[in-house]
PDB file of C-alpha atoms in Angstrom:
ATOM      1  CA  MET M   1      43.285 -24.861  11.716  1.00 55.00           C
ATOM      2  CA  THR M   2      41.585 -28.080  11.921  1.00 62.00           C
ATOM      3  CA  ASP M   3      38.174 -29.222   9.750  1.00 57.00           C
ATOM      4  CA  ALA M   4      36.634 -30.062  13.212  1.00 62.00           C
ATOM      5  CA  LEU M   5      37.217 -26.284  14.002  1.00 59.00           C
ATOM      6  CA  LEU M   6      36.158 -25.069  10.653  1.00 53.00           C
ATOM      7  CA  THR M   7      33.040 -26.652  11.243  1.00 59.00           C
ATOM      8  CA  ARG M   8      32.132 -25.624  14.738  1.00 65.00           C
ATOM      9  CA  ILE M   9      32.475 -21.865  13.556  1.00 59.00           C
ATOM     10  CA  ALA M  10      30.377 -22.497  10.957  1.00 54.00           C
ATOM     11  CA  GLU M  11      27.492 -24.281  12.593  1.00 59.00           C
ATOM     12  CA  ALA M  12      28.087 -20.750  15.314  1.00 58.00           C
ATOM     13  CA  LEU M  13      27.686 -18.624  12.595  1.00 52.00           C
ATOM     14  CA  GLU M  14      24.424 -20.314  11.088  1.00 51.00           C
ATOM     15  CA  ARG M  15      23.065 -20.209  14.885  1.00 53.00           C
ATOM     16  CA  LEU M  16      24.274 -16.247  14.525  1.00 54.00           C
ATOM     17  CA  ALA M  17      22.241 -15.708  11.028  1.00 49.00           C
ATOM     18  CA  PRO M  18      18.573 -14.710  11.399  1.00 51.00           C
ATOM     19  CA  PRO M  19      16.374 -17.529   9.734  1.00 49.00           C
ATOM     20  CA  PRO M  20      15.391 -17.598   6.769  1.00 49.00           C
ATOM     21  CA  ALA M  21      12.625 -15.628   5.862  1.00 57.00           C
ATOM     22  CA  SER M  22       8.705 -17.619   4.827  1.00 56.00           C
ATOM     23  CA  SER M  23       6.527 -16.705   2.888  1.00 79.00           C
ATOM     24  CA  ALA M  24       3.180 -16.659   2.548  1.00 91.00           C
ATOM     25  CA  ASP M  25       0.887 -19.396   1.063  1.00 95.00           C
ATOM     26  CA  LEU M  26       0.232 -18.011  -1.980  1.00 96.00           C
ATOM     27  CA  ALA M  27      -2.588 -19.623  -3.001  1.00 95.00           C
ATOM     28  CA  ALA M  28      -4.665 -19.266   0.616  1.00 94.00           C
ATOM     29  CA  PHE M  29      -5.436 -15.234   0.762  1.00 96.00           C
ATOM     30  CA  PRO M  30      -6.745 -12.357  -1.108  1.00 97.00           C
ATOM     31  CA  ALA M  31      -3.945 -10.231  -0.679  1.00 98.00           C
ATOM     32  CA  TYR M  32      -0.406  -9.474   0.353  1.00 97.00           C
ATOM     33  CA  VAL M  33       2.625  -7.811   0.949  1.00 97.00           C
ATOM     34  CA  TRP M  34       5.732  -8.014  -0.421  1.00 96.00           C
ATOM     35  CA  ASP M  35       8.727  -6.349   2.064  1.00 94.00           C
ATOM     36  CA  GLY M  36      11.754  -7.048   0.069  1.00 93.00           C
ATOM     37  CA  ARG M  37      12.360 -10.448   1.820  1.00 92.00           C
ATOM     38  CA  ALA M  38       9.214 -12.219   1.945  1.00 95.00           C
ATOM     39  CA  ILE M  39       5.506 -12.492   1.178  1.00 96.00           C
ATOM     40  CA  HIS M  40       3.218 -11.988   4.337  1.00 96.00           C
ATOM     41  CA  ALA M  41      -0.472 -12.455   4.058  1.00 96.00           C
ATOM     42  CA  VAL M  42      -3.280  -9.525   4.192  1.00 94.00           C
ATOM     43  CA  GLU M  43      -6.129 -11.494   5.511  1.00 85.00           C
ATOM     44  CA  ALA M  44      -8.495  -8.103   6.163  1.00 91.00           C
ATOM     45  CA  PHE M  45      -8.284  -7.169   2.677  1.00 95.00           C
ATOM     46  CA  ALA M  46     -11.353  -5.038   2.585  1.00 92.00           C
ATOM     47  CA  PRO M  47     -11.365  -2.391  -0.756  1.00 94.00           C
ATOM     48  CA  VAL M  48     -13.821   0.122  -1.295  1.00 89.00           C
ATOM     49  CA  ASP M  49     -16.785  -1.010  -2.614  1.00 91.00           C
ATOM     50  CA  TYR M  50     -16.683  -1.046  -6.806  1.00 93.00           C
ATOM     51  CA  GLY M  51     -20.144   0.371  -7.281  1.00 89.00           C
ATOM     52  CA  LEU M  52     -19.345   3.526  -4.611  1.00 85.00           C
ATOM     53  CA  LEU M  53     -15.844   5.129  -7.215  1.00 88.00           C
ATOM     54  CA  THR M  54     -18.376   7.304  -8.714  1.00 82.00           C
ATOM     55  CA  GLY M  55     -16.999  10.088 -11.377  1.00 83.00           C
ATOM     56  CA  ILE M  56     -14.422   7.534 -12.785  1.00 91.00           C
ATOM     57  CA  ASP M  57     -16.736   5.355 -14.741  1.00 91.00           C
ATOM     58  CA  ALA M  58     -14.665   5.036 -18.102  1.00 95.00           C
ATOM     59  CA  GLN M  59     -11.264   4.268 -15.777  1.00 96.00           C
ATOM     60  CA  LYS M  60     -12.570   2.045 -13.842  1.00 95.00           C
ATOM     61  CA  GLY M  61     -14.691  -0.048 -16.581  1.00 96.00           C
ATOM     62  CA  ALA M  62     -10.766  -0.225 -18.619  1.00 98.00           C
ATOM     63  CA  LEU M  63      -9.309  -1.355 -15.208  1.00 98.00           C
ATOM     64  CA  LEU M  64     -11.965  -4.375 -14.818  1.00 98.00           C
ATOM     65  CA  GLY M  65     -11.864  -5.449 -17.984  1.00 98.00           C
ATOM     66  CA  ASN M  66      -7.994  -5.804 -17.929  1.00 98.00           C
ATOM     67  CA  SER M  67      -8.125  -7.042 -14.815  1.00 98.00           C
ATOM     68  CA  ARG M  68     -10.678  -9.558 -15.917  1.00 98.00           C
ATOM     69  CA  ARG M  69      -8.900 -10.536 -18.735  1.00 98.00           C
ATOM     70  CA  HIS M  70      -5.827 -10.765 -16.654  1.00 98.00           C
ATOM     71  CA  ALA M  71      -7.907 -13.293 -13.964  1.00 98.00           C
ATOM     72  CA  ALA M  72      -9.242 -15.585 -17.235  1.00 97.00           C
ATOM     73  CA  ARG M  73      -5.038 -15.928 -18.230  1.00 96.00           C
ATOM     74  CA  TYR M  74      -5.974 -14.009 -21.133  1.00 97.00           C
ATOM     75  CA  ALA M  75      -3.340 -11.070 -22.761  1.00 96.00           C
ATOM     76  CA  ALA M  76      -3.601  -8.185 -20.416  1.00 97.00           C
ATOM     77  CA  HIS M  77      -1.646  -5.271 -19.957  1.00 95.00           C
ATOM     78  CA  ASP M  78       0.321  -3.426 -17.310  1.00 94.00           C
ATOM     79  CA  VAL M  79      -1.507  -0.405 -16.322  1.00 95.00           C
ATOM     80  CA  LEU M  80      -0.256   3.603 -15.384  1.00 94.00           C
ATOM     81  CA  LEU M  81      -2.786   5.225 -13.542  1.00 95.00           C
ATOM     82  CA  TRP M  82      -1.456   8.729 -13.501  1.00 93.00           C
ATOM     83  CA  GLY M  83      -3.668  12.039 -12.106  1.00 90.00           C
ATOM     84  CA  ALA M  84      -4.178  14.166  -9.532  1.00 84.00           C
ATOM     85  CA  ARG M  85      -3.926  13.384  -5.864  1.00 85.00           C
ATOM     86  CA  GLY M  86      -6.859  12.249  -4.290  1.00 85.00           C
ATOM     87  CA  THR M  87      -9.000  10.522  -7.158  1.00 88.00           C
ATOM     88  CA  GLY M  88      -9.301   7.210  -6.498  1.00 90.00           C
ATOM     89  CA  LYS M  89      -6.288   5.435  -8.451  1.00 94.00           C
ATOM     90  CA  SER M  90      -5.148   3.670  -5.376  1.00 94.00           C
ATOM     91  CA  ALA M  91      -8.786   2.929  -4.741  1.00 93.00           C
ATOM     92  CA  ALA M  92      -9.947   1.387  -8.245  1.00 96.00           C
ATOM     93  CA  VAL M  93      -7.007  -1.310  -8.196  1.00 97.00           C
ATOM     94  CA  ALA M  94      -8.041  -2.488  -4.628  1.00 97.00           C
ATOM     95  CA  SER M  95     -11.670  -2.164  -5.589  1.00 97.00           C
ATOM     96  CA  VAL M  96     -11.131  -4.061  -9.501  1.00 98.00           C
ATOM     97  CA  VAL M  97      -9.466  -6.842  -7.256  1.00 98.00           C
ATOM     98  CA  GLY M  98     -12.038  -7.238  -4.461  1.00 97.00           C
ATOM     99  CA  LEU M  99     -15.188  -7.442  -7.008  1.00 98.00           C
ATOM    100  CA  LEU M 100     -12.907 -10.419  -9.180  1.00 98.00           C
ATOM    101  CA  GLN M 101     -13.208 -11.734  -5.980  1.00 97.00           C
ATOM    102  CA  GLN M 102     -16.694 -11.584  -5.369  1.00 97.00           C
ATOM    103  CA  GLU M 103     -17.092 -13.135  -8.727  1.00 97.00           C
ATOM    104  CA  GLY M 104     -15.203 -16.448  -7.656  1.00 97.00           C
ATOM    105  CA  GLN M 105     -12.303 -15.345  -9.988  1.00 97.00           C
ATOM    106  CA  ASP M 106      -8.879 -16.017  -8.732  1.00 96.00           C
ATOM    107  CA  ILE M 107      -7.230 -13.264  -8.515  1.00 98.00           C
ATOM    108  CA  ALA M 108      -4.631 -11.899  -5.713  1.00 98.00           C
ATOM    109  CA  LEU M 109      -3.042  -8.646  -4.631  1.00 98.00           C
ATOM    110  CA  MET M 110       0.456  -7.988  -4.356  1.00 97.00           C
ATOM    111  CA  GLN M 111       1.883  -4.724  -2.861  1.00 97.00           C
ATOM    112  CA  CYS M 112       5.610  -4.014  -3.148  1.00 94.00           C
ATOM    113  CA  ALA M 113       6.788  -0.345  -1.158  1.00 89.00           C
ATOM    114  CA  ILE M 114       8.609   1.694  -3.542  1.00 85.00           C
ATOM    115  CA  ASP M 115      11.525   2.013  -1.815  1.00 86.00           C
ATOM    116  CA  GLU M 116      11.822  -2.004  -2.058  1.00 88.00           C
ATOM    117  CA  LEU M 117      12.012  -1.678  -6.378  1.00 87.00           C
ATOM    118  CA  ALA M 118      15.484  -3.498  -6.185  1.00 88.00           C
ATOM    119  CA  SER M 119      14.247  -6.398  -4.786  1.00 91.00           C
ATOM    120  CA  LEU M 120      11.341  -7.394  -7.683  1.00 92.00           C
ATOM    121  CA  PRO M 121      13.628 -10.338  -9.268  1.00 91.00           C
ATOM    122  CA  ALA M 122      13.146 -11.423  -6.490  1.00 92.00           C
ATOM    123  CA  LEU M 123       9.485 -11.786  -5.894  1.00 94.00           C
ATOM    124  CA  PHE M 124       9.199 -12.345  -9.468  1.00 93.00           C
ATOM    125  CA  ALA M 125      11.448 -15.642  -8.761  1.00 92.00           C
ATOM    126  CA  LEU M 126       8.712 -16.552  -5.798  1.00 94.00           C
ATOM    127  CA  LEU M 127       5.685 -15.984  -8.006  1.00 95.00           C
ATOM    128  CA  ARG M 128       7.032 -17.896 -11.051  1.00 93.00           C
ATOM    129  CA  GLY M 129       6.652 -20.894  -8.950  1.00 92.00           C
ATOM    130  CA  THR M 130       2.523 -20.799  -8.969  1.00 95.00           C
ATOM    131  CA  SER M 131      -0.308 -20.335 -12.027  1.00 95.00           C
ATOM    132  CA  ARG M 132      -2.169 -18.077 -10.029  1.00 97.00           C
ATOM    133  CA  PRO M 133      -2.514 -14.596 -11.244  1.00 98.00           C
ATOM    134  CA  PHE M 134      -1.038 -11.811  -9.633  1.00 98.00           C
ATOM    135  CA  ILE M 135      -2.002  -7.977  -9.705  1.00 98.00           C
ATOM    136  CA  LEU M 136       1.509  -6.309  -8.323  1.00 96.00           C
ATOM    137  CA  PHE M 137       0.252  -2.897  -7.186  1.00 96.00           C
ATOM    138  CA  LEU M 138       2.880  -0.142  -6.786  1.00 94.00           C
ATOM    139  CA  ASP M 139       1.655   2.719  -5.482  1.00 92.00           C
ATOM    140  CA  ASP M 140       2.670   6.820  -5.617  1.00 84.00           C
ATOM    141  CA  LEU M 141       5.739   6.024  -8.017  1.00 84.00           C
ATOM    142  CA  GLY M 142       7.863   9.043  -8.904  1.00 70.00           C
ATOM    143  CA  PHE M 143      11.352   9.515 -10.180  1.00 61.00           C
ATOM    144  CA  GLU M 144      13.395  12.048  -9.182  1.00 57.00           C
ATOM    145  CA  GLU M 145      16.771  13.210 -11.466  1.00 47.00           C
ATOM    146  CA  GLN M 146      18.537  11.185  -9.161  1.00 42.00           C
ATOM    147  CA  GLY M 147      16.412   8.097  -9.890  1.00 45.00           C
ATOM    148  CA  VAL M 148      16.362   7.420 -13.634  1.00 50.00           C
ATOM    149  CA  GLY M 149      18.675   4.866 -12.773  1.00 52.00           C
ATOM    150  CA  ASP M 150      15.943   3.333 -10.907  1.00 63.00           C
ATOM    151  CA  ALA M 151      13.640   3.838 -13.774  1.00 64.00           C
ATOM    152  CA  ARG M 152      15.824   1.840 -16.432  1.00 68.00           C
ATOM    153  CA  ALA M 153      15.979  -0.917 -13.919  1.00 68.00           C
ATOM    154  CA  LEU M 154      11.972  -1.027 -13.659  1.00 75.00           C
ATOM    155  CA  ARG M 155      11.229  -0.709 -17.491  1.00 73.00           C
ATOM    156  CA  SER M 156      13.691  -3.860 -17.726  1.00 69.00           C
ATOM    157  CA  LEU M 157      11.533  -6.006 -15.581  1.00 73.00           C
ATOM    158  CA  LEU M 158       8.399  -4.863 -17.352  1.00 74.00           C
ATOM    159  CA  GLN M 159      10.051  -6.325 -21.030  1.00 70.00           C
ATOM    160  CA  GLY M 160      12.394  -7.490 -22.375  1.00 58.00           C
ATOM    161  CA  GLY M 161      14.739  -7.969 -19.245  1.00 57.00           C
ATOM    162  CA  THR M 162      16.926 -10.920 -18.000  1.00 58.00           C
ATOM    163  CA  ALA M 163      14.559 -10.592 -15.233  1.00 68.00           C
ATOM    164  CA  ALA M 164      11.175  -9.668 -16.211  1.00 79.00           C
ATOM    165  CA  ARG M 165       7.945 -10.421 -14.976  1.00 87.00           C
ATOM    166  CA  PRO M 166       6.207 -13.686 -14.901  1.00 92.00           C
ATOM    167  CA  ALA M 167       3.253 -14.196 -17.348  1.00 93.00           C
ATOM    168  CA  ASN M 168       0.829 -14.992 -14.329  1.00 96.00           C
ATOM    169  CA  VAL M 169       2.157 -11.314 -13.216  1.00 96.00           C
ATOM    170  CA  ARG M 170       1.102  -7.740 -14.092  1.00 96.00           C
ATOM    171  CA  LEU M 171       1.632  -4.487 -12.851  1.00 94.00           C
ATOM    172  CA  TYR M 172      -0.523  -1.325 -11.882  1.00 96.00           C
ATOM    173  CA  VAL M 173       1.455   1.678 -11.164  1.00 93.00           C
ATOM    174  CA  THR M 174      -0.085   4.795  -9.192  1.00 93.00           C
ATOM    175  CA  SER M 175       2.030   8.233 -10.121  1.00 90.00           C
ATOM    176  CA  ASN M 176       0.807  11.941  -9.971  1.00 82.00           C
ATOM    177  CA  ARG M 177       3.028  11.902 -13.075  1.00 75.00           C
ATOM    178  CA  ARG M 178       1.659  10.987 -16.729  1.00 68.00           C
ATOM    179  CA  HIS M 179       5.306  10.125 -17.751  1.00 65.00           C
ATOM    180  CA  ILE M 180       6.231   9.035 -14.133  1.00 67.00           C
ATOM    181  CA  VAL M 181       9.708  10.441 -14.170  1.00 60.00           C
ATOM    182  CA  PRO M 182      10.160  14.668 -14.409  1.00 55.00           C
ATOM    183  CA  ARG M 183      10.575  16.336 -16.965  1.00 46.00           C
ATOM    184  CA  HIS M 184      11.441  19.937 -18.125  1.00 42.00           C
ATOM    185  CA  LEU M 185      12.072  22.570 -21.007  1.00 41.00           C
ATOM    186  CA  SER M 186      15.806  22.482 -19.986  1.00 46.00           C
ATOM    187  CA  GLU M 187      15.590  18.963 -22.052  1.00 45.00           C
ATOM    188  CA  GLN M 188      15.702  21.338 -25.227  1.00 47.00           C
ATOM    189  CA  ASP M 189      18.907  22.556 -24.158  1.00 50.00           C
ATOM    190  CA  ASP M 190      20.842  19.473 -24.260  1.00 53.00           C
ATOM    191  CA  PRO M 191      23.816  19.593 -26.829  1.00 53.00           C
ATOM    192  CA  VAL M 192      23.664  16.476 -28.754  1.00 50.00           C
ATOM    193  CA  ASN M 193      20.477  15.181 -29.187  1.00 46.00           C
ATOM    194  CA  PRO M 194      17.288  16.645 -27.352  1.00 47.00           C
ATOM    195  CA  ARG M 195      14.746  13.787 -28.418  1.00 45.00           C
ATOM    196  CA  ASP M 196      17.247  11.069 -26.581  1.00 38.00           C
ATOM    197  CA  VAL M 197      16.745  13.084 -23.630  1.00 41.00           C
ATOM    198  CA  VAL M 198      12.704  12.915 -24.337  1.00 42.00           C
ATOM    199  CA  ASP M 199      12.704   9.252 -25.112  1.00 46.00           C
ATOM    200  CA  ASP M 200      14.786   8.155 -22.672  1.00 47.00           C
ATOM    201  CA  LYS M 201      12.037  10.137 -19.760  1.00 52.00           C
ATOM    202  CA  MET M 202       9.397   8.625 -21.623  1.00 58.00           C
ATOM    203  CA  ALA M 203      10.241   5.214 -22.511  1.00 68.00           C
ATOM    204  CA  LEU M 204       9.397   3.670 -18.881  1.00 73.00           C
ATOM    205  CA  SER M 205       5.516   5.584 -19.420  1.00 76.00           C
ATOM    206  CA  ASP M 206       5.639   3.656 -22.951  1.00 81.00           C
ATOM    207  CA  ARG M 207       6.259   0.051 -20.901  1.00 85.00           C
ATOM    208  CA  PHE M 208       2.279   0.371 -20.200  1.00 89.00           C
ATOM    209  CA  GLY M 209       0.164  -0.673 -22.143  1.00 91.00           C
ATOM    210  CA  LEU M 210      -2.783   0.828 -20.720  1.00 95.00           C
ATOM    211  CA  SER M 211      -2.664   4.259 -19.280  1.00 94.00           C
ATOM    212  CA  LEU M 212      -5.626   6.044 -17.145  1.00 96.00           C
ATOM    213  CA  GLY M 213      -5.889   9.443 -16.453  1.00 94.00           C
ATOM    214  CA  PHE M 214      -7.199  10.667 -13.477  1.00 92.00           C
ATOM    215  CA  HIS M 215      -8.687  14.327 -13.179  1.00 87.00           C
ATOM    216  CA  ALA M 216      -9.420  17.068 -10.681  1.00 83.00           C
ATOM    217  CA  LEU M 217     -13.307  16.547 -10.239  1.00 86.00           C
ATOM    218  CA  ASP M 218     -16.235  19.169 -11.195  1.00 89.00           C
ATOM    219  CA  GLN M 219     -18.367  19.818  -8.591  1.00 93.00           C
ATOM    220  CA  ASP M 220     -21.319  18.178  -9.841  1.00 93.00           C
ATOM    221  CA  ALA M 221     -19.080  15.172  -9.518  1.00 89.00           C
ATOM    222  CA  TYR M 222     -17.357  15.244  -5.668  1.00 92.00           C
ATOM    223  CA  VAL M 223     -20.929  16.245  -4.768  1.00 95.00           C
ATOM    224  CA  ALA M 224     -21.739  12.541  -6.102  1.00 92.00           C
ATOM    225  CA  ILE M 225     -19.427  10.811  -4.858  1.00 91.00           C
ATOM    226  CA  VAL M 226     -20.441  12.239  -1.281  1.00 94.00           C
ATOM    227  CA  GLY M 227     -24.243  11.284  -1.856  1.00 94.00           C
ATOM    228  CA  GLY M 228     -22.622   7.758  -3.091  1.00 91.00           C
ATOM    229  CA  TYR M 229     -21.075   7.346   0.547  1.00 91.00           C
ATOM    230  CA  ALA M 230     -23.684   9.371   2.455  1.00 94.00           C
ATOM    231  CA  ALA M 231     -26.237   6.745   1.012  1.00 93.00           C
ATOM    232  CA  LYS M 232     -24.187   3.521   1.929  1.00 89.00           C
ATOM    233  CA  LEU M 233     -24.381   4.481   5.387  1.00 90.00           C
ATOM    234  CA  GLY M 234     -27.653   5.745   5.570  1.00 94.00           C
ATOM    235  CA  LEU M 235     -26.409   9.327   6.307  1.00 95.00           C
ATOM    236  CA  ALA M 236     -28.061  12.546   5.166  1.00 95.00           C
ATOM    237  CA  PHE M 237     -26.078  15.736   4.339  1.00 95.00           C
ATOM    238  CA  ASP M 238     -25.878  19.005   3.238  1.00 96.00           C
ATOM    239  CA  PRO M 239     -24.638  19.639  -0.439  1.00 96.00           C
ATOM    240  CA  LEU M 240     -23.325  22.633   0.426  1.00 97.00           C
ATOM    241  CA  GLU M 241     -21.789  22.039   3.417  1.00 96.00           C
ATOM    242  CA  ALA M 242     -19.744  18.903   1.509  1.00 96.00           C
ATOM    243  CA  ILE M 243     -18.571  22.131  -0.731  1.00 96.00           C
ATOM    244  CA  GLN M 244     -17.844  23.937   1.954  1.00 96.00           C
ATOM    245  CA  TRP M 245     -15.429  20.665   3.695  1.00 96.00           C
ATOM    246  CA  ALA M 246     -13.625  20.558  -0.102  1.00 95.00           C
ATOM    247  CA  THR M 247     -13.195  24.729   0.195  1.00 94.00           C
ATOM    248  CA  GLN M 248     -11.630  24.289   2.929  1.00 94.00           C
ATOM    249  CA  ARG M 249      -9.300  22.106   1.746  1.00 91.00           C
ATOM    250  CA  GLY M 250      -8.420  23.430  -1.585  1.00 89.00           C
ATOM    251  CA  SER M 251      -9.287  19.775  -3.080  1.00 87.00           C
ATOM    252  CA  ARG M 252     -12.729  18.358  -4.539  1.00 90.00           C
ATOM    253  CA  SER M 253     -11.590  14.430  -4.733  1.00 89.00           C
ATOM    254  CA  GLY M 254     -12.981  11.066  -3.776  1.00 88.00           C
ATOM    255  CA  ARG M 255     -10.662  11.449  -0.532  1.00 89.00           C
ATOM    256  CA  VAL M 256     -11.951  14.474   0.626  1.00 94.00           C
ATOM    257  CA  ALA M 257     -15.051  13.496   0.031  1.00 93.00           C
ATOM    258  CA  TRP M 258     -14.648  10.098   2.029  1.00 92.00           C
ATOM    259  CA  GLN M 259     -12.991  12.570   4.745  1.00 94.00           C
ATOM    260  CA  TYR M 260     -16.488  14.549   4.918  1.00 96.00           C
ATOM    261  CA  VAL M 261     -18.420  11.205   5.288  1.00 96.00           C
ATOM    262  CA  VAL M 262     -16.375   9.925   7.790  1.00 95.00           C
ATOM    263  CA  GLU M 263     -16.581  13.668   9.707  1.00 96.00           C
ATOM    264  CA  LEU M 264     -20.246  13.095   8.943  1.00 95.00           C
ATOM    265  CA  ALA M 265     -20.741   9.532  10.196  1.00 96.00           C
ATOM    266  CA  GLY M 266     -18.608  10.422  13.284  1.00 96.00           C
ATOM    267  CA  GLN M 267     -21.398  13.476  13.987  1.00 95.00           C
ATOM    268  CA  ASN M 268     -23.932  11.087  13.959  1.00 93.00           C
ATOM    269  CA  GLY M 269     -22.313   8.363  16.085  1.00 94.00           C
ATOM    270  CA  LEU M 270     -21.474   5.682  13.765  1.00 91.00           C
ATOM    271  CA  SER M 271     -18.720   3.759  12.633  1.00 87.00           C
ATOM    272  CA  VAL M 272     -16.975   3.086   9.266  1.00 81.00           C
TER     273      VAL M 272
END
């Protein structure tokens, strides 16, 4: 096969191959999404107002303080936000970044789908090219028994691995489980050393310097959240009706409170 023929074949294959994915300007936007191949800008970044998040004052205060230090390029922790569904974990992350941006801090949110964890080293390589502080957001993370290997890979990215996250990036992870990886009573049946099994499963959650628990709301806190949302939209509401709404859904949470207010707004001919 001649060199000219090899060249033509190579050129043909190059034309057939998809062009490399381009990434957004890392200095220009408030939030981004990583799809495993490229970074995409989120131009319409509109998180819930920080002041509207009620019933989680201690958690959002700790998160804000840590994020403010990271934005100032001071020492800051990776953060695990764990607890009951709908209690404001994800909303707190976005609202804190939004508040800092309103204050003029140059910090951005980068969200990565949890099924793209294997691509994080490639993302980290891109983020090393900028000095801008980033919050890398992994939402609703959890590993089943067969995913323990992925959990080990993630913890090496947090600390100590050859492809560990760069200094301008901190991971904020939400999970319904305090230790992310499931635990069972059968751990105590390990024939060698049951403590080794426990330590291995807790090693990932231990990598987070700040762990914030979000718990189910009591009735007063739930009604207070509804009241905050309703006041923001200029709506009057009946607390008993709001409580009935939550009872029908079997949950009192910030998410359920917002869903009730959306229903109320629609009944009053408002858009949200």
